[in-house]
Tab-separated table of C-alpha atoms and ligand atoms in Angstrom:
chain	number	residue	atom	x	y	z
Q	1	UNK	CA	56.517	4.301	-16.329
Q	2	UNK	CA	57.129	7.419	-18.403
Q	3	UNK	CA	59.399	10.180	-17.159
Q	4	UNK	CA	59.194	8.850	-13.605
Q	5	UNK	CA	55.420	9.277	-13.389
Q	6	UNK	CA	52.921	6.560	-12.687
Q	7	UNK	CA	49.468	7.179	-13.965
Q	8	UNK	CA	47.917	4.157	-12.448
Q	9	UNK	CA	44.329	3.615	-13.455
Q	10	UNK	CA	41.965	1.984	-11.062
Q	11	UNK	CA	40.695	-1.379	-12.165
Q	12	UNK	CA	37.214	-2.365	-11.014
Q	13	UNK	CA	37.004	-5.572	-8.980
Q	14	UNK	CA	36.379	-8.795	-10.823
Q	15	UNK	CA	32.729	-9.721	-10.340
Q	16	UNK	CA	30.994	-13.074	-10.490
Q	17	UNK	CA	28.121	-13.873	-12.840
Q	18	UNK	CA	26.760	-16.821	-10.941
Q	19	UNK	CA	23.126	-15.754	-10.966
Q	20	UNK	CA	23.234	-14.728	-14.624
Q	21	UNK	CA	24.865	-18.039	-15.565
Q	22	UNK	CA	22.677	-20.296	-13.430
Q	23	UNK	CA	19.350	-18.611	-14.158
Q	24	UNK	CA	18.999	-17.511	-17.764
Q	25	UNK	CA	15.254	-18.194	-17.284
Q	26	UNK	CA	15.137	-15.587	-14.518
Q	27	UNK	CA	17.285	-12.849	-16.010
Q	28	UNK	CA	17.869	-10.818	-19.132
Q	29	UNK	CA	21.390	-9.634	-19.984
Q	30	UNK	CA	21.109	-5.878	-20.295
Q	31	UNK	CA	23.100	-2.656	-20.520
Q	32	UNK	CA	22.763	0.428	-18.373
Q	33	UNK	CA	21.693	3.692	-19.970
Q	34	UNK	CA	24.504	6.152	-20.645
Q	35	UNK	CA	25.107	8.688	-17.907
Q	36	UNK	CA	26.073	11.983	-19.512
Q	37	UNK	CA	28.070	13.400	-16.652
Q	38	UNK	CA	28.435	11.117	-13.648
Q	39	UNK	CA	29.403	12.754	-10.394
Q	40	UNK	CA	29.517	11.364	-6.897
Q	41	UNK	CA	26.849	12.401	-4.399
Q	42	UNK	CA	27.473	9.906	-1.597
Q	43	UNK	CA	30.047	7.193	-0.998
Q	44	UNK	CA	30.020	4.699	1.855
Q	45	UNK	CA	33.714	4.437	2.642
Q	46	UNK	CA	33.180	2.054	5.518
Q	47	UNK	CA	31.241	-0.394	3.369
Q	48	UNK	CA	33.743	0.022	0.535
Q	49	UNK	CA	36.533	-0.947	2.926
Q	50	UNK	CA	34.546	-3.928	4.172
Q	51	UNK	CA	34.175	-5.065	0.560
Q	52	UNK	CA	37.860	-4.526	-0.172
Q	53	UNK	CA	37.106	-1.721	-2.626
Q	54	UNK	CA	39.407	1.258	-2.721
Q	55	UNK	CA	37.417	4.437	-2.006
Q	56	UNK	CA	39.675	6.608	-4.180
Q	57	UNK	CA	39.258	4.096	-6.963
Q	58	UNK	CA	35.490	4.300	-6.684
Q	59	UNK	CA	35.747	8.099	-6.838
Q	60	UNK	CA	37.870	7.974	-10.010
Q	61	UNK	CA	36.383	8.237	-13.482
Q	62	UNK	CA	36.589	4.474	-13.891
Q	63	UNK	CA	34.918	3.999	-10.528
Q	64	UNK	CA	32.047	6.334	-11.302
Q	65	UNK	CA	31.548	4.686	-14.665
Q	66	UNK	CA	31.290	1.316	-12.942
Q	67	UNK	CA	28.841	2.684	-10.357
Q	68	UNK	CA	26.455	3.915	-13.059
Q	69	UNK	CA	26.844	0.711	-15.071
Q	70	UNK	CA	28.775	2.252	-17.967
Q	71	UNK	CA	31.937	0.277	-17.298
Q	72	UNK	CA	31.332	-3.441	-16.888
Q	73	UNK	CA	33.936	-5.060	-14.646
Q	74	UNK	CA	35.733	-8.147	-15.795
Q	75	UNK	CA	33.743	-11.313	-15.239
Q	76	UNK	CA	30.410	-9.518	-14.952
Q	77	UNK	CA	27.277	-10.163	-17.004
Q	78	UNK	CA	24.837	-7.415	-15.973
Q	79	UNK	CA	21.265	-8.652	-15.956
Q	80	UNK	CA	17.788	-7.402	-15.167
Q	81	UNK	CA	16.271	-9.957	-12.806
Q	82	UNK	CA	12.805	-11.338	-13.425
Q	83	UNK	CA	10.275	-11.671	-10.648
Q	84	UNK	CA	6.549	-11.714	-10.091
Q	85	UNK	CA	4.723	-10.469	-7.028
Q	86	UNK	CA	1.556	-9.785	-5.152
Q	87	UNK	CA	1.187	-6.025	-5.018
Q	88	UNK	CA	-1.392	-4.919	-2.442
Q	89	UNK	CA	-2.782	-8.443	-2.607
Q	90	UNK	CA	-3.149	-8.681	-6.409
Q	91	UNK	CA	-0.856	-10.956	-8.405
Q	92	UNK	CA	1.372	-9.484	-11.146
Q	93	UNK	CA	3.013	-12.345	-13.049
Q	94	UNK	CA	5.761	-10.174	-14.518
Q	95	UNK	CA	7.405	-7.402	-12.538
Q	96	UNK	CA	11.207	-7.671	-12.554
Q	97	UNK	CA	13.913	-5.040	-12.481
Q	98	UNK	CA	12.319	-2.281	-14.505
Q	99	UNK	CA	15.011	0.229	-13.621
Q	100	UNK	CA	17.827	-1.785	-12.121
Q	101	UNK	CA	20.568	-4.232	-12.975
Q	102	UNK	CA	22.395	-6.882	-11.064
Q	103	UNK	CA	25.949	-5.966	-12.042
Q	104	UNK	CA	27.356	-9.144	-10.529
Q	105	UNK	CA	28.534	-10.792	-7.349
Q	106	UNK	CA	31.307	-9.202	-5.295
Q	107	UNK	CA	34.257	-11.279	-4.091
Q	108	UNK	CA	32.466	-11.948	-0.759
Q	109	UNK	CA	29.451	-13.350	-2.623
Q	110	UNK	CA	27.139	-10.370	-2.121
Q	111	UNK	CA	25.294	-8.745	-5.018
Q	112	UNK	CA	26.298	-5.398	-6.469
Q	113	UNK	CA	23.100	-3.966	-7.892
Q	114	UNK	CA	22.443	-0.650	-9.627
Q	115	UNK	CA	19.090	1.068	-9.230
Q	116	UNK	CA	18.081	3.814	-11.640
Q	117	UNK	CA	20.222	2.487	-14.480
Q	118	UNK	CA	17.668	2.895	-17.281
Q	119	UNK	CA	14.753	1.045	-18.848
Q	120	UNK	CA	14.873	-2.723	-19.105
Q	121	UNK	CA	12.479	-5.203	-20.715
Q	122	UNK	CA	10.610	-5.168	-17.367
Q	123	UNK	CA	10.074	-1.406	-17.347
Q	124	UNK	CA	6.445	-1.520	-18.502
Q	125	UNK	CA	5.348	2.144	-18.514
Q	126	UNK	CA	8.255	3.374	-16.366
Q	127	UNK	CA	11.175	5.472	-17.544
Q	128	UNK	CA	13.765	3.233	-15.888
Q	129	UNK	CA	15.235	6.143	-13.990
Q	130	UNK	CA	15.580	7.373	-10.449
Q	131	UNK	CA	16.058	10.842	-9.000
Q	132	UNK	CA	18.782	11.920	-6.581
Q	133	UNK	CA	16.305	12.509	-3.700
Q	134	UNK	CA	14.731	9.027	-3.526
Q	135	UNK	CA	18.096	7.292	-4.021
Q	136	UNK	CA	19.618	9.317	-1.178
Q	137	UNK	CA	16.547	8.409	0.849
Q	138	UNK	CA	17.220	4.690	0.358
Q	139	UNK	CA	20.898	5.285	1.148
Q	140	UNK	CA	20.097	7.116	4.379
Q	141	UNK	CA	17.391	4.767	5.637
Q	142	UNK	CA	19.277	1.571	4.812
Q	143	UNK	CA	22.425	2.802	6.544
Q	144	UNK	CA	20.386	3.939	9.564
Q	145	UNK	CA	18.714	0.510	9.692
Q	146	UNK	CA	22.101	-1.180	9.563
Q	147	UNK	CA	23.341	0.987	12.420
Q	148	UNK	CA	20.194	0.086	14.359
Q	149	UNK	CA	21.159	-3.572	13.981
Q	150	UNK	CA	18.419	-4.458	11.493
Q	151	UNK	CA	19.288	-6.838	8.613
Q	152	UNK	CA	19.133	-4.786	5.427
Q	153	UNK	CA	20.508	-4.239	1.984
Q	154	UNK	CA	23.340	-1.710	2.138
Q	155	UNK	CA	24.135	1.384	0.139
Q	156	UNK	CA	27.561	1.782	-1.397
Q	157	UNK	CA	27.101	4.975	-3.384
Q	158	UNK	CA	24.753	7.407	-5.033
Q	159	UNK	CA	26.072	8.814	-8.298
Q	160	UNK	CA	24.208	11.594	-10.071
Q	161	UNK	CA	24.053	10.812	-13.774
Q	162	UNK	CA	23.970	14.358	-15.118
Q	163	UNK	CA	20.709	13.430	-16.851
Q	164	UNK	CA	17.318	14.899	-16.011
Q	165	UNK	CA	14.464	12.788	-14.728
Q	166	UNK	CA	10.936	13.993	-15.263
Q	167	UNK	CA	8.661	13.636	-12.284
Q	168	UNK	CA	6.196	16.353	-11.273
Q	169	UNK	CA	9.088	18.643	-12.121
Q	170	UNK	CA	12.477	17.974	-13.751
Q	171	UNK	CA	14.885	16.439	-11.236
Q	172	UNK	CA	18.534	15.400	-11.277
Q	173	UNK	CA	18.860	11.690	-12.088
Q	174	UNK	CA	20.944	9.236	-10.061
Q	175	UNK	CA	21.962	5.618	-9.681
Q	176	UNK	CA	22.120	3.912	-6.290
Q	177	UNK	CA	24.754	1.177	-5.985
Q	178	UNK	CA	23.222	-1.315	-3.586
Q	179	UNK	CA	24.860	-4.282	-1.901
Q	180	UNK	CA	22.713	-7.197	-0.725
Q	181	UNK	CA	23.396	-10.736	0.352
Q	182	UNK	CA	21.205	-11.505	-2.667
Q	183	UNK	CA	18.212	-10.152	-4.548
Q	184	UNK	CA	16.195	-13.362	-4.244
Q	185	UNK	CA	12.644	-12.389	-3.418
Q	186	UNK	CA	9.468	-14.306	-2.682
Q	187	UNK	CA	8.485	-12.867	-6.060
Q	188	UNK	CA	11.461	-14.617	-7.699
Q	189	UNK	CA	10.034	-17.956	-6.546
Q	190	UNK	CA	6.571	-16.920	-7.705
Q	191	UNK	CA	7.958	-16.126	-11.161
Q	192	UNK	CA	9.753	-19.477	-11.357
Q	193	UNK	CA	6.697	-21.355	-10.097
Q	194	UNK	CA	4.302	-19.720	-12.528
Q	195	UNK	CA	6.583	-20.726	-15.414
Q	196	UNK	CA	5.449	-24.280	-14.654
Q	197	UNK	CA	9.045	-25.526	-14.638
Q	198	UNK	CA	9.379	-27.394	-11.341
Q	199	UNK	CA	13.036	-28.115	-11.982
Q	200	UNK	CA	13.671	-24.360	-12.181
Q	201	UNK	CA	11.991	-23.856	-8.796
Q	202	UNK	CA	14.169	-26.649	-7.388
Q	203	UNK	CA	17.362	-25.091	-8.758
Q	204	UNK	CA	16.321	-21.728	-7.361
Q	205	UNK	CA	15.604	-23.281	-3.967
Q	206	UNK	CA	18.988	-25.057	-4.002
Q	207	UNK	CA	20.665	-21.759	-4.867
Q	208	UNK	CA	18.836	-20.030	-1.996
Q	209	UNK	CA	19.798	-22.791	0.427
Q	210	UNK	CA	23.458	-22.650	-0.578
Q	211	UNK	CA	23.551	-18.884	-0.323
Q	212	UNK	CA	21.463	-18.118	2.728
Q	213	UNK	CA	20.397	-21.129	4.704
Q	214	UNK	CA	23.076	-23.792	4.129
Q	215	UNK	CA	22.058	-25.877	7.161
Q	216	UNK	CA	18.755	-26.631	5.374
Q	217	UNK	CA	20.707	-28.837	2.951
Q	218	UNK	CA	21.315	-31.367	5.749
Q	219	UNK	CA	17.690	-31.513	6.874
Q	220	UNK	CA	15.471	-34.504	6.245
Q	221	UNK	CA	13.410	-32.319	3.937
Q	222	UNK	CA	15.668	-29.496	2.690
Q	223	UNK	CA	12.847	-27.525	1.056
Q	224	UNK	CA	10.673	-27.552	4.144
Q	225	UNK	CA	13.787	-26.528	6.081
Q	226	UNK	CA	14.341	-23.684	3.601
Q	227	UNK	CA	10.814	-22.508	4.258
Q	228	UNK	CA	11.172	-22.581	8.034
Q	229	UNK	CA	14.560	-20.832	7.818
Q	230	UNK	CA	13.100	-18.000	5.748
Q	231	UNK	CA	10.137	-17.800	8.115
Q	232	UNK	CA	12.415	-17.518	11.170
Q	233	UNK	CA	14.530	-14.849	9.498
Q	234	UNK	CA	11.425	-12.864	8.572
Q	235	UNK	CA	9.810	-13.226	12.020
Q	236	UNK	CA	12.989	-11.797	13.494
Q	237	UNK	CA	13.170	-9.022	10.894
Q	238	UNK	CA	9.588	-7.883	11.444
Q	239	UNK	CA	10.172	-7.905	15.215
Q	240	UNK	CA	13.165	-5.624	14.579
Q	241	UNK	CA	11.018	-3.269	12.528
Q	242	UNK	CA	8.249	-3.194	15.106
Q	243	UNK	CA	10.695	-2.548	17.945
Q	244	UNK	CA	11.954	0.655	16.292
Q	245	UNK	CA	8.637	1.827	14.836
Q	246	UNK	CA	9.651	1.207	11.234
Q	247	UNK	CA	6.902	1.043	8.627
Q	248	UNK	CA	8.033	-0.418	5.308
Q	249	UNK	CA	4.997	0.867	3.446
Q	250	UNK	CA	5.013	-1.523	0.494
Q	251	UNK	CA	5.358	-5.069	1.781
Q	252	UNK	CA	4.534	-6.693	-1.529
Q	253	UNK	CA	5.884	-10.213	-2.078
Q	254	UNK	CA	8.449	-8.828	-4.545
Q	255	UNK	CA	9.787	-6.676	-1.707
Q	256	UNK	CA	10.182	-9.667	0.637
Q	257	UNK	CA	13.616	-11.273	0.578
Q	258	UNK	CA	14.651	-14.886	1.013
Q	259	UNK	CA	17.711	-13.747	2.989
Q	260	UNK	CA	15.610	-11.928	5.605
Q	261	UNK	CA	17.100	-8.523	4.757
Q	262	UNK	CA	14.928	-5.421	4.507
Q	263	UNK	CA	14.769	-4.283	0.893
Q	264	UNK	CA	13.334	-1.551	-1.346
Q	265	UNK	CA	12.949	1.549	0.756
Q	266	UNK	CA	10.285	3.388	-1.185
Q	267	UNK	CA	7.477	4.873	0.855
Q	268	UNK	CA	8.845	3.696	4.212
Q	269	UNK	CA	8.881	5.955	7.260
Q	270	UNK	CA	9.254	5.821	11.023
Q	271	UNK	CA	6.250	6.103	13.311
Q	272	UNK	CA	6.371	8.982	15.781
Q	273	UNK	CA	3.231	9.038	18.013
Q	274	UNK	CA	2.357	5.457	18.734
Q	275	UNK	CA	-0.644	4.307	16.712
Q	276	UNK	CA	-0.883	0.803	15.276
Q	277	UNK	CA	-2.946	2.149	12.361
Q	278	UNK	CA	-0.152	4.468	11.189
Q	279	UNK	CA	0.272	4.584	7.400
Q	280	UNK	CA	2.398	7.086	5.502
Q	281	UNK	CA	2.139	5.897	1.910
Q	282	UNK	CA	-0.156	7.907	-0.323
Q	283	UNK	CA	-1.187	4.785	-2.262
Q	284	UNK	CA	-2.033	2.659	0.785
Q	285	UNK	CA	-5.535	4.049	1.246
Q	286	UNK	CA	-6.846	0.851	2.883
Q	287	UNK	CA	-4.000	0.721	5.404
Q	288	UNK	CA	-2.955	-2.762	4.269
Q	289	UNK	CA	0.649	-2.047	5.244
Q	290	UNK	CA	-0.066	-0.090	8.454
Q	291	UNK	CA	2.423	-0.455	11.329
Q	292	UNK	CA	0.309	-2.941	13.264
Q	293	UNK	CA	-0.453	-5.070	10.192
Q	294	UNK	CA	3.151	-5.845	9.315
Q	295	UNK	CA	3.447	-9.195	11.144
Q	296	UNK	CA	0.180	-10.474	9.630
Q	297	UNK	CA	1.213	-9.307	6.165
Q	298	UNK	CA	4.536	-11.095	6.480
Q	299	UNK	CA	2.714	-14.298	7.319
Q	300	UNK	CA	0.528	-13.777	4.247
Q	301	UNK	CA	3.639	-13.236	2.096
Q	302	UNK	CA	5.213	-16.374	3.537
Q	303	UNK	CA	2.074	-18.292	2.568
Q	304	UNK	CA	2.660	-17.167	-1.022
Q	305	UNK	CA	6.262	-18.396	-0.713
Q	306	UNK	CA	5.064	-21.736	0.689
Q	307	UNK	CA	2.780	-22.207	-2.318
Q	308	UNK	CA	5.753	-22.094	-4.666
Q	309	UNK	CA	7.515	-24.854	-2.726
Q	310	UNK	CA	4.653	-27.380	-2.658
Q	311	UNK	CA	5.885	-29.390	-5.684
Q	312	UNK	CA	9.367	-29.710	-4.146
Q	313	UNK	CA	8.327	-31.344	-0.900
Q	314	UNK	CA	7.459	-34.741	-2.276
Q	315	UNK	CA	5.048	-36.646	-4.480
Q	316	UNK	CA	2.136	-36.389	-2.093
Q	317	UNK	CA	0.914	-32.833	-2.659
Q	318	UNK	CA	-1.676	-32.970	0.126
Q	319	UNK	CA	0.991	-34.003	2.586
Q	320	UNK	CA	3.240	-31.204	1.304
Q	321	UNK	CA	0.505	-28.626	1.821
Q	322	UNK	CA	-0.159	-29.967	5.325
Q	323	UNK	CA	3.528	-29.758	6.265
Q	324	UNK	CA	3.930	-26.222	4.975
Q	325	UNK	CA	0.679	-25.116	6.589
Q	326	UNK	CA	1.749	-26.536	9.937
Q	327	UNK	CA	5.047	-24.657	9.639
Q	328	UNK	CA	3.318	-21.426	8.670
Q	329	UNK	CA	0.948	-21.703	11.628
Q	330	UNK	CA	3.993	-21.279	13.866
Q	331	UNK	CA	4.625	-17.786	12.561
Q	332	UNK	CA	2.496	-15.800	15.036
Q	333	UNK	CA	4.089	-17.501	18.029
Q	334	UNK	CA	7.568	-17.049	16.557
Q	335	UNK	CA	6.992	-13.408	15.826
Q	336	UNK	CA	5.415	-12.754	19.233
Q	337	UNK	CA	8.338	-14.376	21.004
Q	338	UNK	CA	10.831	-12.322	18.980
Q	339	UNK	CA	8.946	-9.085	19.601
Q	340	UNK	CA	8.529	-9.862	23.293
Q	341	UNK	CA	12.278	-10.477	23.638
Q	342	UNK	CA	13.039	-7.137	22.012
Q	343	UNK	CA	10.527	-5.233	24.118
Q	344	UNK	CA	11.857	-6.831	27.281
Q	345	UNK	CA	15.334	-5.653	26.331
Q	346	UNK	CA	13.963	-2.179	25.597
Q	347	UNK	CA	12.623	-2.116	29.159
Q	348	UNK	CA	15.980	-3.267	30.530
Q	349	UNK	CA	14.480	-6.560	31.661
Q	350	UNK	CA	16.294	-9.019	29.386
Q	351	UNK	CA	17.373	-11.096	32.362
Q	352	UNK	CA	15.220	-12.112	35.277
Q	353	UNK	CA	11.863	-13.620	35.846
Q	354	UNK	CA	9.440	-13.936	32.936
Q	355	UNK	CA	6.479	-13.843	35.281
Q	356	UNK	CA	7.519	-10.396	36.428
Q	357	UNK	CA	8.716	-9.083	33.040
Q	358	UNK	CA	5.770	-10.414	31.001
Q	359	UNK	CA	3.045	-8.234	32.547
Q	360	UNK	CA	5.403	-5.219	32.649
Q	361	UNK	CA	5.946	-5.539	28.889
Q	362	UNK	CA	2.205	-5.852	28.228
Q	363	UNK	CA	1.381	-2.879	30.393
Q	364	UNK	CA	4.151	-0.705	28.959
Q	365	UNK	CA	2.875	-1.325	25.436
Q	366	UNK	CA	-0.703	-0.615	26.488
Q	367	UNK	CA	0.433	2.570	28.195
Q	368	UNK	CA	2.476	3.710	25.183
Q	369	UNK	CA	-0.457	3.089	22.905
Q	370	UNK	CA	-2.967	4.809	25.179
Q	371	UNK	CA	-0.740	7.863	25.616
Q	372	UNK	CA	0.102	8.016	21.892
Q	373	UNK	CA	3.603	8.933	23.006
Q	374	UNK	CA	6.449	9.383	20.534
Q	375	UNK	CA	7.698	5.796	20.161
Q	376	UNK	CA	11.436	6.489	20.088
Q	377	UNK	CA	11.418	9.188	22.781
Q	378	UNK	CA	9.281	7.068	25.113
Q	379	UNK	CA	11.807	4.244	25.293
Q	380	UNK	CA	14.748	6.606	25.419
Q	381	UNK	CA	13.265	8.657	28.241
Q	382	UNK	CA	12.534	5.415	30.059
Q	383	UNK	CA	16.230	4.681	29.658
Q	384	UNK	CA	16.981	7.995	31.341
Q	385	UNK	CA	14.423	7.109	34.015
Q	386	UNK	CA	16.194	3.794	34.628
Q	387	UNK	CA	19.312	5.879	35.269
Q	388	UNK	CA	17.385	7.739	37.988
Q	389	UNK	CA	15.910	10.798	36.249
Q	390	UNK	CA	12.270	10.497	35.251
Q	391	UNK	CA	11.910	14.231	34.508
Q	392	UNK	CA	12.271	13.910	30.704
Q	393	UNK	CA	9.734	11.052	30.665
Q	394	UNK	CA	7.223	13.181	32.567
Q	395	UNK	CA	7.887	16.118	30.230
Q	396	UNK	CA	7.275	13.862	27.237
Q	397	UNK	CA	3.989	12.535	28.590
Q	398	UNK	CA	2.793	15.809	30.126
Q	399	UNK	CA	-0.909	15.364	30.904
Q	400	UNK	CA	-1.001	11.805	29.503
Q	401	UNK	CA	0.808	10.243	32.465
Q	402	UNK	CA	-2.248	8.590	34.067
Q	403	UNK	CA	-1.221	5.252	35.502
Q	404	UNK	CA	2.480	5.922	34.973
Q	405	UNK	CA	3.447	6.023	38.633
Q	406	UNK	CA	2.195	2.581	39.544
Q	407	UNK	CA	3.798	1.062	36.450
Q	408	UNK	CA	7.091	2.893	37.135
Q	409	UNK	CA	7.295	1.578	40.679
Q	410	UNK	CA	6.591	-2.023	39.616
Q	411	UNK	CA	9.192	-1.667	36.852
Q	412	UNK	CA	11.826	-0.250	39.213
Q	413	UNK	CA	11.247	-3.135	41.560
Q	414	UNK	CA	12.098	-5.511	38.709
Q	415	UNK	CA	15.528	-3.832	38.510
Q	416	UNK	CA	15.807	-2.562	34.908
Q	417	UNK	CA	19.335	-2.153	33.536
Q	418	UNK	CA	19.917	1.368	32.208
Q	419	UNK	CA	23.099	0.255	30.398
Q	420	UNK	CA	21.278	-2.486	28.516
Q	421	UNK	CA	18.487	-0.090	27.622
Q	422	UNK	CA	20.941	2.456	26.251
Q	423	UNK	CA	22.243	-0.186	23.866
Q	424	UNK	CA	18.853	-1.014	22.354
Q	425	UNK	CA	16.816	2.192	22.567
Q	426	UNK	CA	18.009	4.614	19.892
Q	427	UNK	CA	18.224	8.345	20.509
Q	428	UNK	CA	18.228	9.122	16.794
Q	429	UNK	CA	16.130	7.615	14.034
Q	430	UNK	CA	15.655	9.159	10.573
Q	431	UNK	CA	12.727	11.359	11.473
Q	432	UNK	CA	10.509	12.053	8.524
Q	433	UNK	CA	10.610	15.851	8.595
Q	434	UNK	CA	14.418	15.852	8.865
Q	435	UNK	CA	14.767	13.353	6.014
Q	436	UNK	CA	12.616	15.512	3.744
Q	437	UNK	CA	14.549	18.640	4.700
Q	438	UNK	CA	17.874	16.939	3.936
Q	439	UNK	CA	16.711	15.497	0.611
Q	440	UNK	CA	15.268	18.812	-0.542
Q	441	UNK	CA	18.568	20.524	0.196
Q	442	UNK	CA	20.578	17.789	-1.552
Q	443	UNK	CA	18.334	17.966	-4.623
Q	444	UNK	CA	18.874	21.717	-4.706
Q	445	UNK	CA	22.646	21.134	-4.601
Q	446	UNK	CA	23.457	21.488	-0.889
Q	447	UNK	CA	24.732	18.163	0.510
Q	448	UNK	CA	25.351	19.568	4.024
Q	449	UNK	CA	22.057	18.648	5.760
Q	450	UNK	CA	22.125	15.121	4.264
Q	451	UNK	CA	25.665	14.515	5.463
Q	452	UNK	CA	24.875	15.819	8.920
Q	453	UNK	CA	21.727	13.696	9.238
Q	454	UNK	CA	23.520	10.602	7.937
Q	455	UNK	CA	26.310	11.065	10.470
Q	456	UNK	CA	23.776	11.368	13.304
Q	457	UNK	CA	21.524	8.429	12.409
Q	458	UNK	CA	24.390	6.044	11.755
Q	459	UNK	CA	25.379	6.415	15.451
Q	460	UNK	CA	21.873	6.040	16.811
Q	461	UNK	CA	22.748	5.079	20.384
Q	462	UNK	CA	25.434	7.703	21.071
Q	463	UNK	CA	24.512	10.966	22.719
Q	464	UNK	CA	25.726	13.623	20.255
Q	465	UNK	CA	26.005	17.074	21.837
Q	466	UNK	CA	24.441	19.814	19.750
Q	467	UNK	CA	22.237	17.358	17.855
Q	468	UNK	CA	19.189	17.578	20.138
Q	469	UNK	CA	17.038	18.744	17.216
Q	470	UNK	CA	17.574	15.337	15.577
Q	471	UNK	CA	16.093	13.508	18.570
Q	472	UNK	CA	12.853	15.484	18.658
Q	473	UNK	CA	9.591	14.555	16.929
Q	474	UNK	CA	8.181	16.751	14.177
Q	475	UNK	CA	6.746	20.029	15.484
Q	476	UNK	CA	3.082	19.556	16.486
Q	477	UNK	CA	1.897	21.958	13.775
Q	478	UNK	CA	3.731	20.047	10.994
Q	479	UNK	CA	1.547	18.674	8.192
Q	480	UNK	CA	0.999	14.881	8.343
Q	481	UNK	CA	3.850	13.072	6.642
Q	482	UNK	CA	3.008	11.468	3.284
Q	483	UNK	CA	5.303	9.187	1.259
Q	484	UNK	CA	5.178	8.175	-2.392
Q	485	UNK	CA	5.968	4.967	-4.274
Q	486	UNK	CA	7.977	4.520	-7.456
Q	487	UNK	CA	9.764	7.819	-7.104
L	501	AMP	P1	9.118	-0.909	-6.123
L	501	AMP	O1	7.765	-0.426	-5.665
L	501	AMP	O2	10.162	0.168	-6.156
L	501	AMP	O3	9.561	-2.092	-5.370
L	501	AMP	O4	8.933	-1.307	-7.659
L	501	AMP	C1	7.912	-2.128	-8.147
L	501	AMP	C2	8.154	-2.437	-9.613
L	501	AMP	O5	8.094	-1.263	-10.401
L	501	AMP	C3	9.516	-3.064	-9.917
L	501	AMP	O6	9.300	-4.000	-10.939
L	501	AMP	C4	10.324	-1.879	-10.398
L	501	AMP	O7	11.392	-2.272	-11.234
L	501	AMP	C5	9.289	-1.086	-11.163
L	501	AMP	N1	9.602	0.355	-11.258
L	501	AMP	C6	9.521	1.279	-10.277
L	501	AMP	N2	9.871	2.494	-10.748
L	501	AMP	C7	10.185	2.345	-12.058
L	501	AMP	C8	10.629	3.219	-13.103
L	501	AMP	N3	10.813	4.522	-12.899
L	501	AMP	N4	10.868	2.673	-14.315
L	501	AMP	C9	10.685	1.378	-14.553
L	501	AMP	N5	10.275	0.502	-13.622
L	501	AMP	C10	10.026	0.972	-12.384
L	502	MG	MG1	10.620	-3.541	-5.275
């Protein structure tokens, strides 16, 4: 203390370096690029509090330096993580964090990861950087997903670096500070497996079990149990996505987590008019990652995961393959059951007789698909209909209401619960045209629209007076929405 004044400097939290220490084969110690003039664009105070991090501290110079990777907290060994992956079906043996670093593990065991922190040895042709717009996009979508109850990586902050990133035009650069229960991917296992070091795969599997699926350790065959645990988590996750019309857009095996969290929001977008063939990504010309293909693609990705585990299951490789194949064959039934449960809840029929609810679910989905109705509005207006007013539903469907009346009367007889429906059918999702509008404004220096949209979509089930615009689909004359990868 000098002259009665305390100039207390914030000290970053002590981080763990467990992954860096345990897996030198799967990581490269690395330093973030220097940010010339870091300034805060978005800070998730709620998440900061949950992590025991002081928001004012994060806003301080020391905090910003930590969030761009220029101040390494005590205990941390920042690394770029190695992974492989099947991208659009083709195997790339060496992907890895080309523009990101795992800073370390937070006191609760979760990863603190920085995206856009400069080139690493995995950067290949990339510049290692990220622009403010795409990092705010990941922030917004991941926080909306969390609010919608979907397992996901979280976003702690977006810090503009003060550096320029060259895309089609010069853009302000940024780093996203991401929090995840881990960054273990199917691609991490593929990288370990293709090294030929079976002991490394075993250590990685043990690490994954300890971190995400601890009950698997007590199973007769822990590695088979790890596989089935990941499969269950992913079946549930994809059912969550499908129930809200979410299209990930780039479901490569390196973007498929072992924890069952959604990760890497690049070209993702939400479906509006129901169409199973919906694709938004400019590079997905074949529609591999279309809305309706997501469950099948996840099963394919899980097959790639299973292949990495074969040597761990026992000496008899044929028996190992048979066991994993039998487990994998359960995926469609698991996914269908999870999706059916969610759709039943969306129709307010969670309780009651399956023989009554089953056909109602089937027919509702067929109707939705035939009418090409806006996915989110359809279920929300049904919610209003369950409360007694089917006017908004009829307005939504207009001249596409053929067959609605008979379905509605059967459904009403089954006694749908409007309260339950209101808890699972969102009013607000991050609609593509609003996201683009908000990101354009933020990139141009006006954070207002982003903040407003974020506030709306992180309370997706609450009626918010004055925010009707945020519940409406894109205007019919809007150009088709297109998303881009690697932005
Ligand atoms: P993603 O499609 O974002 O999941 O990324 C696929 C791969 O490309 C990962 O290995 C990324 O690290 C890498 N990557 C994407 N953008 C860049 C970039 N600007 N610089 C370096 N690597 C990148
Ligand atoms: Mg990725």
